[in-house]
CSV table of C-alpha atoms in Angstrom, one decimal:
chain,number,residue,atom,x,y,z
K,27,UNK,CA,45.3,-65.2,-113.5
K,28,UNK,CA,43.7,-64.0,-116.8
K,29,UNK,CA,41.4,-67.1,-117.5
K,30,UNK,CA,37.7,-66.7,-116.6
K,31,UNK,CA,36.6,-69.5,-114.3
K,32,UNK,CA,33.1,-70.6,-113.2
K,33,UNK,CA,31.9,-70.8,-109.5
K,34,UNK,CA,29.5,-73.2,-108.0
K,35,UNK,CA,27.8,-72.9,-104.8
K,36,UNK,CA,26.2,-76.0,-103.2
K,37,UNK,CA,23.0,-75.8,-100.9
K,38,UNK,CA,22.4,-79.4,-99.8
K,39,UNK,CA,19.0,-78.8,-98.1
K,40,UNK,CA,15.8,-80.5,-99.5
K,41,UNK,CA,12.3,-80.7,-97.9
K,42,UNK,CA,12.3,-84.4,-99.2
K,43,UNK,CA,14.4,-86.8,-100.9
K,44,UNK,CA,13.4,-88.1,-104.3
K,45,UNK,CA,13.7,-91.9,-104.7
K,46,UNK,CA,15.9,-91.6,-107.8
K,47,UNK,CA,18.4,-89.0,-106.4
K,48,UNK,CA,22.0,-89.8,-105.5
K,49,UNK,CA,23.3,-86.2,-105.2
K,50,UNK,CA,24.8,-84.9,-102.0
K,51,UNK,CA,21.6,-83.6,-100.2
K,52,UNK,CA,19.8,-84.0,-96.9
K,53,UNK,CA,16.1,-83.4,-95.7
K,54,UNK,CA,17.3,-82.6,-92.1
K,55,UNK,CA,19.3,-80.0,-90.3
K,56,UNK,CA,17.3,-77.0,-91.4
K,57,UNK,CA,18.2,-75.3,-88.1
K,58,UNK,CA,21.8,-75.2,-89.4
K,59,UNK,CA,21.1,-73.4,-92.6
K,60,UNK,CA,22.4,-70.0,-91.2
K,61,UNK,CA,25.6,-71.5,-89.8
K,62,UNK,CA,26.0,-73.4,-93.1
K,63,UNK,CA,25.7,-70.2,-95.2
K,64,UNK,CA,28.2,-68.5,-92.8
K,65,UNK,CA,30.7,-71.2,-93.5
K,66,UNK,CA,30.1,-70.9,-97.4
K,67,UNK,CA,30.8,-67.2,-97.4
K,68,UNK,CA,33.9,-68.0,-95.1
K,69,UNK,CA,35.2,-70.6,-97.6
K,70,UNK,CA,34.7,-68.1,-100.4
K,71,UNK,CA,37.0,-65.7,-98.5
K,72,UNK,CA,39.9,-68.1,-98.8
K,73,UNK,CA,40.1,-67.2,-102.6
K,74,UNK,CA,40.1,-63.4,-102.2
K,75,UNK,CA,43.0,-61.6,-103.6
K,76,UNK,CA,44.0,-64.2,-106.2
K,77,UNK,CA,42.8,-61.9,-108.9
K,78,UNK,CA,40.1,-64.4,-110.3
K,79,UNK,CA,37.3,-63.5,-112.4
K,80,UNK,CA,34.3,-65.6,-113.4
K,81,UNK,CA,31.8,-65.8,-116.3
K,82,UNK,CA,29.2,-67.8,-114.3
K,83,UNK,CA,27.9,-68.6,-110.9
K,84,UNK,CA,25.6,-71.7,-110.2
K,85,UNK,CA,23.6,-72.2,-107.1
K,86,UNK,CA,22.9,-76.0,-107.2
K,87,UNK,CA,21.7,-78.5,-104.6
K,88,UNK,CA,19.8,-79.7,-103.0
K,89,UNK,CA,17.0,-77.2,-103.5
K,90,UNK,CA,18.6,-73.7,-103.5
K,91,UNK,CA,15.2,-72.0,-104.1
K,92,UNK,CA,14.4,-72.8,-100.4
K,93,UNK,CA,16.8,-69.9,-99.6
K,94,UNK,CA,15.4,-66.5,-99.2
K,95,UNK,CA,16.4,-63.9,-101.8
K,96,UNK,CA,18.3,-61.9,-99.1
K,97,UNK,CA,20.3,-65.1,-98.4
K,98,UNK,CA,21.1,-65.5,-102.1
K,99,UNK,CA,22.2,-61.8,-102.3
K,100,UNK,CA,24.6,-62.3,-99.3
K,101,UNK,CA,26.2,-65.3,-100.9
K,102,UNK,CA,26.5,-63.4,-104.2
K,103,UNK,CA,28.3,-60.5,-102.4
K,104,UNK,CA,30.8,-63.0,-101.0
K,105,UNK,CA,31.3,-64.4,-104.5
K,106,UNK,CA,31.8,-61.0,-105.9
K,107,UNK,CA,34.5,-60.3,-103.3
K,108,UNK,CA,36.1,-63.8,-104.2
K,109,UNK,CA,36.1,-63.1,-108.0
K,110,UNK,CA,35.5,-60.3,-110.4
K,111,UNK,CA,32.3,-61.3,-112.3
K,112,UNK,CA,32.6,-60.6,-116.0
K,113,UNK,CA,30.0,-58.2,-117.6
K,114,UNK,CA,26.9,-60.3,-118.4
K,115,UNK,CA,28.0,-63.1,-116.2
K,116,UNK,CA,25.5,-66.0,-116.0
K,117,UNK,CA,24.1,-66.6,-112.5
K,118,UNK,CA,21.8,-69.5,-112.3
K,119,UNK,CA,19.8,-70.9,-109.4
K,120,UNK,CA,18.1,-74.2,-109.3
K,121,UNK,CA,14.5,-74.0,-108.2
K,122,UNK,CA,11.9,-76.5,-107.4
K,123,UNK,CA,8.5,-75.4,-109.0
K,124,UNK,CA,6.6,-75.9,-105.7
K,125,UNK,CA,8.9,-73.5,-103.8
K,126,UNK,CA,8.4,-70.7,-106.3
K,127,UNK,CA,6.1,-67.6,-106.0
K,128,UNK,CA,6.1,-64.4,-108.0
K,129,UNK,CA,7.7,-62.3,-105.1
K,130,UNK,CA,10.5,-64.7,-104.6
K,131,UNK,CA,11.3,-64.9,-108.3
K,132,UNK,CA,11.4,-61.0,-108.4
K,133,UNK,CA,13.6,-61.2,-105.2
K,134,UNK,CA,16.1,-63.6,-106.7
K,135,UNK,CA,16.3,-61.3,-109.8
K,136,UNK,CA,17.0,-58.3,-107.6
K,137,UNK,CA,19.6,-60.3,-105.7
K,138,UNK,CA,21.5,-60.8,-109.0
K,139,UNK,CA,20.3,-64.1,-110.3
K,140,UNK,CA,19.6,-63.9,-114.1
K,141,UNK,CA,18.8,-67.6,-114.8
K,142,UNK,CA,16.6,-70.3,-113.0
K,143,UNK,CA,16.9,-74.1,-113.7
K,144,UNK,CA,13.7,-75.8,-112.8
K,145,UNK,CA,13.6,-79.6,-111.9
K,146,UNK,CA,10.3,-80.3,-113.6
K,147,UNK,CA,11.0,-83.9,-114.6
K,148,UNK,CA,7.5,-84.7,-115.9
K,149,UNK,CA,4.1,-83.2,-116.5
K,150,UNK,CA,2.3,-86.1,-115.7
K,151,UNK,CA,0.7,-86.4,-112.0
K,152,UNK,CA,1.4,-90.1,-111.8
K,153,UNK,CA,5.0,-89.8,-112.8
K,154,UNK,CA,5.5,-86.8,-110.5
K,155,UNK,CA,4.3,-89.0,-107.5
K,156,UNK,CA,6.5,-91.9,-108.8
K,157,UNK,CA,9.5,-89.5,-108.9
K,158,UNK,CA,8.7,-88.4,-105.3
K,159,UNK,CA,8.3,-84.7,-106.6
K,160,UNK,CA,6.6,-82.1,-104.5
K,161,UNK,CA,5.2,-80.0,-107.1
K,162,UNK,CA,2.1,-80.2,-109.3
K,163,UNK,CA,1.8,-79.7,-112.9
K,164,UNK,CA,0.0,-76.4,-112.3
K,165,UNK,CA,2.9,-75.4,-110.0
K,166,UNK,CA,5.1,-75.9,-113.1
K,167,UNK,CA,3.0,-73.6,-115.3
K,168,UNK,CA,2.8,-70.9,-112.6
K,169,UNK,CA,6.5,-71.0,-111.6
K,170,UNK,CA,7.5,-70.6,-115.5
K,171,UNK,CA,5.2,-67.7,-115.8
K,172,UNK,CA,6.6,-66.0,-112.7
K,173,UNK,CA,10.2,-66.6,-113.9
K,174,UNK,CA,9.4,-65.0,-117.3
K,175,UNK,CA,7.6,-62.1,-115.6
K,176,UNK,CA,10.7,-61.6,-113.4
K,177,UNK,CA,13.0,-61.4,-116.6
K,178,UNK,CA,14.7,-64.7,-115.6
K,179,UNK,CA,16.1,-66.9,-118.3
K,180,UNK,CA,14.4,-70.2,-118.0
K,181,UNK,CA,15.8,-73.9,-118.1
K,182,UNK,CA,13.5,-76.8,-117.6
K,183,UNK,CA,14.9,-80.2,-116.7
K,184,UNK,CA,13.0,-83.3,-118.0
K,185,UNK,CA,13.5,-87.1,-117.3
K,186,UNK,CA,12.8,-89.8,-120.1
K,187,UNK,CA,13.1,-93.5,-119.9
K,188,UNK,CA,10.6,-93.7,-117.2
K,189,UNK,CA,8.7,-96.9,-116.2
K,190,UNK,CA,6.2,-97.9,-118.9
K,191,UNK,CA,6.6,-94.5,-120.6
K,192,UNK,CA,5.2,-94.6,-124.2
K,193,UNK,CA,6.6,-92.8,-127.2
K,194,UNK,CA,3.4,-90.7,-127.4
K,195,UNK,CA,3.4,-89.8,-123.7
K,196,UNK,CA,7.0,-88.6,-124.2
K,197,UNK,CA,5.9,-86.6,-127.2
K,198,UNK,CA,3.1,-84.9,-125.4
K,199,UNK,CA,5.5,-84.0,-122.3
K,200,UNK,CA,7.9,-82.4,-124.8
K,201,UNK,CA,5.1,-80.4,-126.5
K,202,UNK,CA,3.8,-79.4,-123.0
K,203,UNK,CA,7.1,-78.2,-121.9
K,204,UNK,CA,7.7,-76.2,-125.1
K,205,UNK,CA,4.3,-74.5,-124.6
K,206,UNK,CA,6.0,-72.9,-121.4
K,207,UNK,CA,8.5,-71.3,-123.7
K,208,UNK,CA,11.8,-72.2,-122.0
K,209,UNK,CA,15.1,-70.8,-123.2
K,210,UNK,CA,16.8,-74.0,-122.5
K,211,UNK,CA,15.9,-77.7,-122.1
K,212,UNK,CA,17.7,-80.5,-120.5
K,213,UNK,CA,16.4,-83.9,-121.2
K,214,UNK,CA,18.1,-86.7,-119.1
K,215,UNK,CA,17.7,-90.4,-119.2
K,216,UNK,CA,16.5,-91.8,-116.0
K,217,UNK,CA,19.5,-93.7,-114.4
K,218,UNK,CA,19.2,-95.3,-110.9
K,219,UNK,CA,21.7,-96.6,-108.5
K,220,UNK,CA,20.9,-99.6,-106.5
K,221,UNK,CA,21.6,-97.6,-103.5
K,222,UNK,CA,18.5,-95.5,-103.8
K,223,UNK,CA,15.0,-96.6,-103.4
K,224,UNK,CA,14.1,-96.5,-107.0
K,225,UNK,CA,17.2,-98.3,-107.9
K,226,UNK,CA,16.2,-101.0,-105.5
K,227,UNK,CA,12.9,-101.4,-107.0
K,228,UNK,CA,14.2,-101.9,-110.5
K,229,UNK,CA,16.7,-104.4,-109.3
K,230,UNK,CA,14.0,-106.4,-107.5
K,231,UNK,CA,11.6,-106.2,-110.5
K,232,UNK,CA,9.1,-104.1,-109.0
K,233,UNK,CA,9.7,-101.5,-111.7
K,234,UNK,CA,10.5,-102.1,-115.4
K,235,UNK,CA,12.3,-99.6,-117.3
K,236,UNK,CA,12.0,-99.1,-121.1
K,237,UNK,CA,14.4,-101.3,-123.2
K,238,UNK,CA,17.3,-100.0,-125.3
K,239,UNK,CA,15.2,-99.7,-128.5
K,240,UNK,CA,12.4,-97.8,-126.6
K,241,UNK,CA,15.0,-95.5,-125.1
K,242,UNK,CA,16.6,-94.8,-128.5
K,243,UNK,CA,13.2,-94.0,-130.0
K,244,UNK,CA,12.5,-91.5,-127.2
K,245,UNK,CA,15.9,-89.9,-127.6
K,246,UNK,CA,15.4,-89.5,-131.3
K,247,UNK,CA,11.9,-88.2,-130.9
K,248,UNK,CA,13.3,-85.5,-128.5
K,249,UNK,CA,15.9,-84.5,-131.0
K,250,UNK,CA,13.3,-84.2,-133.8
K,251,UNK,CA,10.7,-82.3,-131.7
K,252,UNK,CA,13.1,-79.9,-130.4
K,253,UNK,CA,14.8,-79.3,-133.7
K,254,UNK,CA,11.5,-78.4,-135.3
K,255,UNK,CA,10.9,-75.9,-132.6
K,256,UNK,CA,14.3,-74.2,-133.3
K,257,UNK,CA,16.1,-75.5,-130.3
K,258,UNK,CA,19.7,-76.3,-130.9
K,259,UNK,CA,21.3,-79.4,-129.5
K,260,UNK,CA,24.8,-78.5,-128.2
K,261,UNK,CA,25.3,-81.5,-125.9
K,262,UNK,CA,24.0,-85.0,-125.6
K,263,UNK,CA,21.3,-84.0,-123.1
K,264,UNK,CA,20.9,-80.2,-123.7
K,265,UNK,CA,19.0,-78.0,-126.1
K,266,UNK,CA,18.9,-74.3,-126.2
K,267,UNK,CA,17.5,-71.4,-128.2
K,268,UNK,CA,20.2,-69.6,-130.2
K,269,UNK,CA,22.5,-67.8,-127.8
K,270,UNK,CA,21.1,-69.5,-124.8
K,271,UNK,CA,23.5,-72.5,-124.1
K,272,UNK,CA,24.6,-72.6,-120.6
K,273,UNK,CA,27.7,-70.9,-120.0
K,274,UNK,CA,28.3,-72.7,-116.7
K,275,UNK,CA,27.7,-76.2,-117.9
K,276,UNK,CA,29.9,-75.6,-121.0
K,277,UNK,CA,32.8,-74.9,-118.5
K,278,UNK,CA,32.5,-78.5,-117.4
K,279,UNK,CA,32.0,-79.9,-121.0
K,280,UNK,CA,35.0,-77.7,-122.3
K,281,UNK,CA,37.1,-79.1,-119.4
K,282,UNK,CA,37.5,-75.5,-118.0
K,283,UNK,CA,38.3,-74.5,-114.5
K,284,UNK,CA,35.9,-74.1,-111.7
K,285,UNK,CA,35.8,-73.6,-108.1
K,286,UNK,CA,33.1,-75.2,-105.9
K,287,UNK,CA,31.8,-73.9,-102.6
K,288,UNK,CA,30.0,-75.7,-99.8
K,289,UNK,CA,29.5,-79.3,-98.4
K,290,UNK,CA,30.1,-81.8,-101.4
K,291,UNK,CA,31.2,-79.3,-103.9
K,292,UNK,CA,33.8,-80.2,-106.5
K,293,UNK,CA,36.4,-78.2,-107.9
K,294,UNK,CA,38.8,-78.4,-110.8
K,295,UNK,CA,41.5,-75.6,-110.5
K,296,UNK,CA,45.1,-75.2,-111.5
K,297,UNK,CA,45.7,-78.8,-112.2
K,298,UNK,CA,44.1,-80.3,-109.1
K,299,UNK,CA,40.7,-81.8,-108.5
K,300,UNK,CA,39.0,-82.0,-105.1
K,301,UNK,CA,35.7,-82.4,-103.5
K,302,UNK,CA,34.6,-81.0,-100.1
K,303,UNK,CA,33.2,-83.3,-97.6
K,304,UNK,CA,29.5,-83.7,-97.9
K,305,UNK,CA,29.0,-84.2,-94.1
K,306,UNK,CA,27.5,-81.1,-93.0
K,307,UNK,CA,28.8,-80.7,-89.4
K,308,UNK,CA,32.3,-81.7,-90.6
K,309,UNK,CA,32.2,-79.1,-93.4
K,310,UNK,CA,30.9,-76.2,-91.0
K,311,UNK,CA,33.5,-77.3,-88.3
K,312,UNK,CA,36.5,-77.4,-90.7
K,313,UNK,CA,35.8,-73.8,-91.9
K,314,UNK,CA,35.1,-72.6,-88.3
K,315,UNK,CA,38.7,-73.6,-87.4
K,316,UNK,CA,40.1,-71.2,-90.0
K,317,UNK,CA,41.4,-73.8,-92.3
K,318,UNK,CA,40.3,-74.9,-95.8
K,319,UNK,CA,37.1,-77.1,-96.0
K,320,UNK,CA,37.7,-80.7,-95.2
K,321,UNK,CA,38.0,-82.6,-98.4
K,322,UNK,CA,37.2,-86.2,-99.2
K,323,UNK,CA,39.0,-86.2,-102.4
K,324,UNK,CA,42.2,-84.1,-103.5
K,325,UNK,CA,44.6,-85.1,-106.1
K,326,UNK,CA,46.7,-83.8,-109.1
K,327,UNK,CA,45.4,-85.2,-112.3
K,328,UNK,CA,47.8,-87.4,-114.2
K,329,UNK,CA,48.4,-87.1,-118.0
K,330,UNK,CA,46.2,-90.0,-119.1
K,331,UNK,CA,43.4,-88.9,-116.8
K,332,UNK,CA,43.7,-85.3,-118.1
K,333,UNK,CA,43.6,-86.3,-121.7
K,334,UNK,CA,40.7,-88.8,-121.1
K,335,UNK,CA,38.7,-86.1,-119.3
K,336,UNK,CA,39.4,-83.9,-122.3
K,337,UNK,CA,38.1,-86.2,-124.8
K,338,UNK,CA,35.2,-87.6,-122.7
K,339,UNK,CA,33.8,-84.2,-122.1
K,340,UNK,CA,34.4,-82.7,-125.5
K,341,UNK,CA,32.8,-85.7,-127.3
K,342,UNK,CA,29.6,-84.9,-125.4
K,343,UNK,CA,29.4,-81.7,-127.3
K,344,UNK,CA,28.1,-81.3,-130.8
K,345,UNK,CA,31.0,-79.1,-131.4
K,346,UNK,CA,33.2,-82.0,-130.5
K,347,UNK,CA,36.9,-82.1,-129.7
K,348,UNK,CA,39.1,-79.3,-130.9
K,349,UNK,CA,42.4,-80.4,-132.5
K,350,UNK,CA,43.9,-76.8,-132.1
K,351,UNK,CA,42.9,-76.7,-128.3
K,352,UNK,CA,44.5,-80.3,-127.9
K,353,UNK,CA,47.6,-79.1,-129.6
K,354,UNK,CA,47.8,-76.1,-127.4
K,355,UNK,CA,47.2,-77.9,-124.2
K,356,UNK,CA,48.9,-81.3,-124.7
K,357,UNK,CA,51.5,-80.5,-127.3
K,358,UNK,CA,50.2,-83.5,-129.3
K,359,UNK,CA,48.2,-84.2,-132.4
K,360,UNK,CA,44.7,-85.5,-132.3
K,361,UNK,CA,45.5,-88.4,-134.6
K,362,UNK,CA,48.4,-89.8,-132.4
K,363,UNK,CA,46.1,-89.6,-129.2
K,364,UNK,CA,43.2,-91.4,-131.0
K,365,UNK,CA,45.5,-93.9,-132.6
K,366,UNK,CA,44.4,-97.0,-134.4
K,367,UNK,CA,41.2,-97.3,-132.4
K,368,UNK,CA,40.2,-93.9,-133.2
K,369,UNK,CA,40.7,-94.6,-136.9
K,370,UNK,CA,38.6,-97.7,-136.7
K,371,UNK,CA,36.0,-95.6,-135.1
K,372,UNK,CA,36.3,-93.0,-137.9
K,373,UNK,CA,36.2,-95.5,-140.7
K,374,UNK,CA,33.0,-97.1,-139.2
K,375,UNK,CA,31.3,-93.8,-139.0
K,376,UNK,CA,31.0,-93.6,-135.3
K,377,UNK,CA,33.3,-90.7,-135.1
K,378,UNK,CA,33.4,-87.9,-137.8
K,379,UNK,CA,35.9,-85.3,-138.7
K,380,UNK,CA,34.9,-81.5,-138.5
K,381,UNK,CA,36.5,-78.4,-139.5
K,382,UNK,CA,37.8,-78.1,-135.9
K,383,UNK,CA,38.6,-81.7,-135.0
K,384,UNK,CA,36.3,-84.8,-134.3
K,385,UNK,CA,33.1,-85.6,-132.8
K,386,UNK,CA,30.6,-88.4,-132.3
K,387,UNK,CA,28.4,-88.8,-135.4
K,388,UNK,CA,24.8,-87.6,-134.8
K,389,UNK,CA,23.2,-90.8,-135.1
K,390,UNK,CA,25.7,-92.5,-132.7
K,391,UNK,CA,25.3,-90.1,-129.9
K,392,UNK,CA,23.7,-92.9,-127.6
K,393,UNK,CA,26.8,-95.0,-127.7
K,394,UNK,CA,29.1,-92.3,-126.5
K,395,UNK,CA,29.9,-94.1,-123.2
K,396,UNK,CA,31.0,-97.2,-125.3
K,397,UNK,CA,33.1,-95.0,-127.7
K,398,UNK,CA,35.0,-93.6,-124.7
K,399,UNK,CA,35.6,-97.1,-123.1
K,400,UNK,CA,37.1,-98.2,-126.5
K,401,UNK,CA,39.4,-95.1,-126.5
K,402,UNK,CA,40.6,-95.2,-122.9
K,403,UNK,CA,43.3,-98.0,-123.4
K,404,UNK,CA,44.6,-96.0,-126.5
K,405,UNK,CA,44.8,-92.8,-124.4
K,406,UNK,CA,46.6,-94.7,-121.4
K,407,UNK,CA,49.1,-96.1,-124.2
K,408,UNK,CA,49.6,-92.5,-125.5
K,409,UNK,CA,50.3,-91.2,-122.2
K,410,UNK,CA,52.7,-94.1,-121.1
K,411,UNK,CA,54.7,-93.5,-124.4
K,412,UNK,CA,54.6,-89.8,-123.9
K,413,UNK,CA,56.1,-90.2,-120.2
K,414,UNK,CA,59.1,-92.2,-121.8
K,415,UNK,CA,59.8,-89.8,-124.5
K,416,UNK,CA,59.6,-86.4,-122.9
K,417,UNK,CA,58.8,-85.1,-119.3
K,418,UNK,CA,55.3,-85.5,-118.2
K,419,UNK,CA,53.6,-82.3,-118.1
K,420,UNK,CA,50.0,-82.1,-116.9
K,421,UNK,CA,48.1,-79.0,-118.4
K,422,UNK,CA,46.1,-76.6,-116.2
K,423,UNK,CA,42.5,-76.9,-117.6
K,424,UNK,CA,41.4,-74.0,-119.7
K,425,UNK,CA,38.4,-73.2,-121.9
């Protein structure tokens, strides 16, 4: 195939579990890391010979920075046998600032990594403790410097909407992060599931989160501060210096194709979506028997789901949804898909037209989920009518 895809590699091991985290991860089984990495490389071999090429590789977790540079190098060699990496491919590794040292950063760079994404979350010791982070503020400063010294592009993750967090505290956090000179910043609203410890504390009233007005003020402040510092917002939660937007994450938001390797890794490829089992031993065992990784989800996408995904992801981006891409992939016009509800949202200033299509108005970004909920019935009606008028064809995702 000629389309360039993304590759995701999951490393599920963590030294400790943060109380807000609901990702596929575990703080046990460290004696099985070598067996796990063998299985990931074996899974990659399943895709050899397909003529694939990729523009990005992302090592996520878990805590991938717990790996040694030689282990990362071996995984990248397996990926390079699986796909031909494009010139200048983006290779990102998620890192915990507390696991970093100068030699390790240089080792990751020598292994082929060219970008690190650090889960900083806060630069306040009290909030770091509340969030269960293992690093200190000084760890963050050192790790950022070591990454830069190793010629690694740097993303820093932040969380806002923390319990009792004031607007001025959030401003000082943003300014302190900018002082570290990152190439990219991700600012995520704290969301907690009742299944995780922090979520249970919120549900029982032990922790109080800021109200909607306070959250909106924090979000608007982030946009203002980062714009003044010449960071471009290209997605609801992501800002980058010019040319530094994450190619890997844009694959997801542009509804492109990717293959995930490892326990709990998800994939979207050739019209199907699947997720590997997150159970470590089941994953290792399924690979050892010579078959594909055991999957907990595996299904083709229906037309309504494919269109809703295309709109849902595209409307997160400041570039918005492209009418030309929609026309190419779905043989449909943007206006007919959005229908009367879309026109109401346009007339109300929630959606706005652009030269390429449509997007969420800048001042309405915080209500994106509500917009999508309003569009979902319209998309379902469009897909149903389409199925009656012509054969249903679900397009393969493409960038």
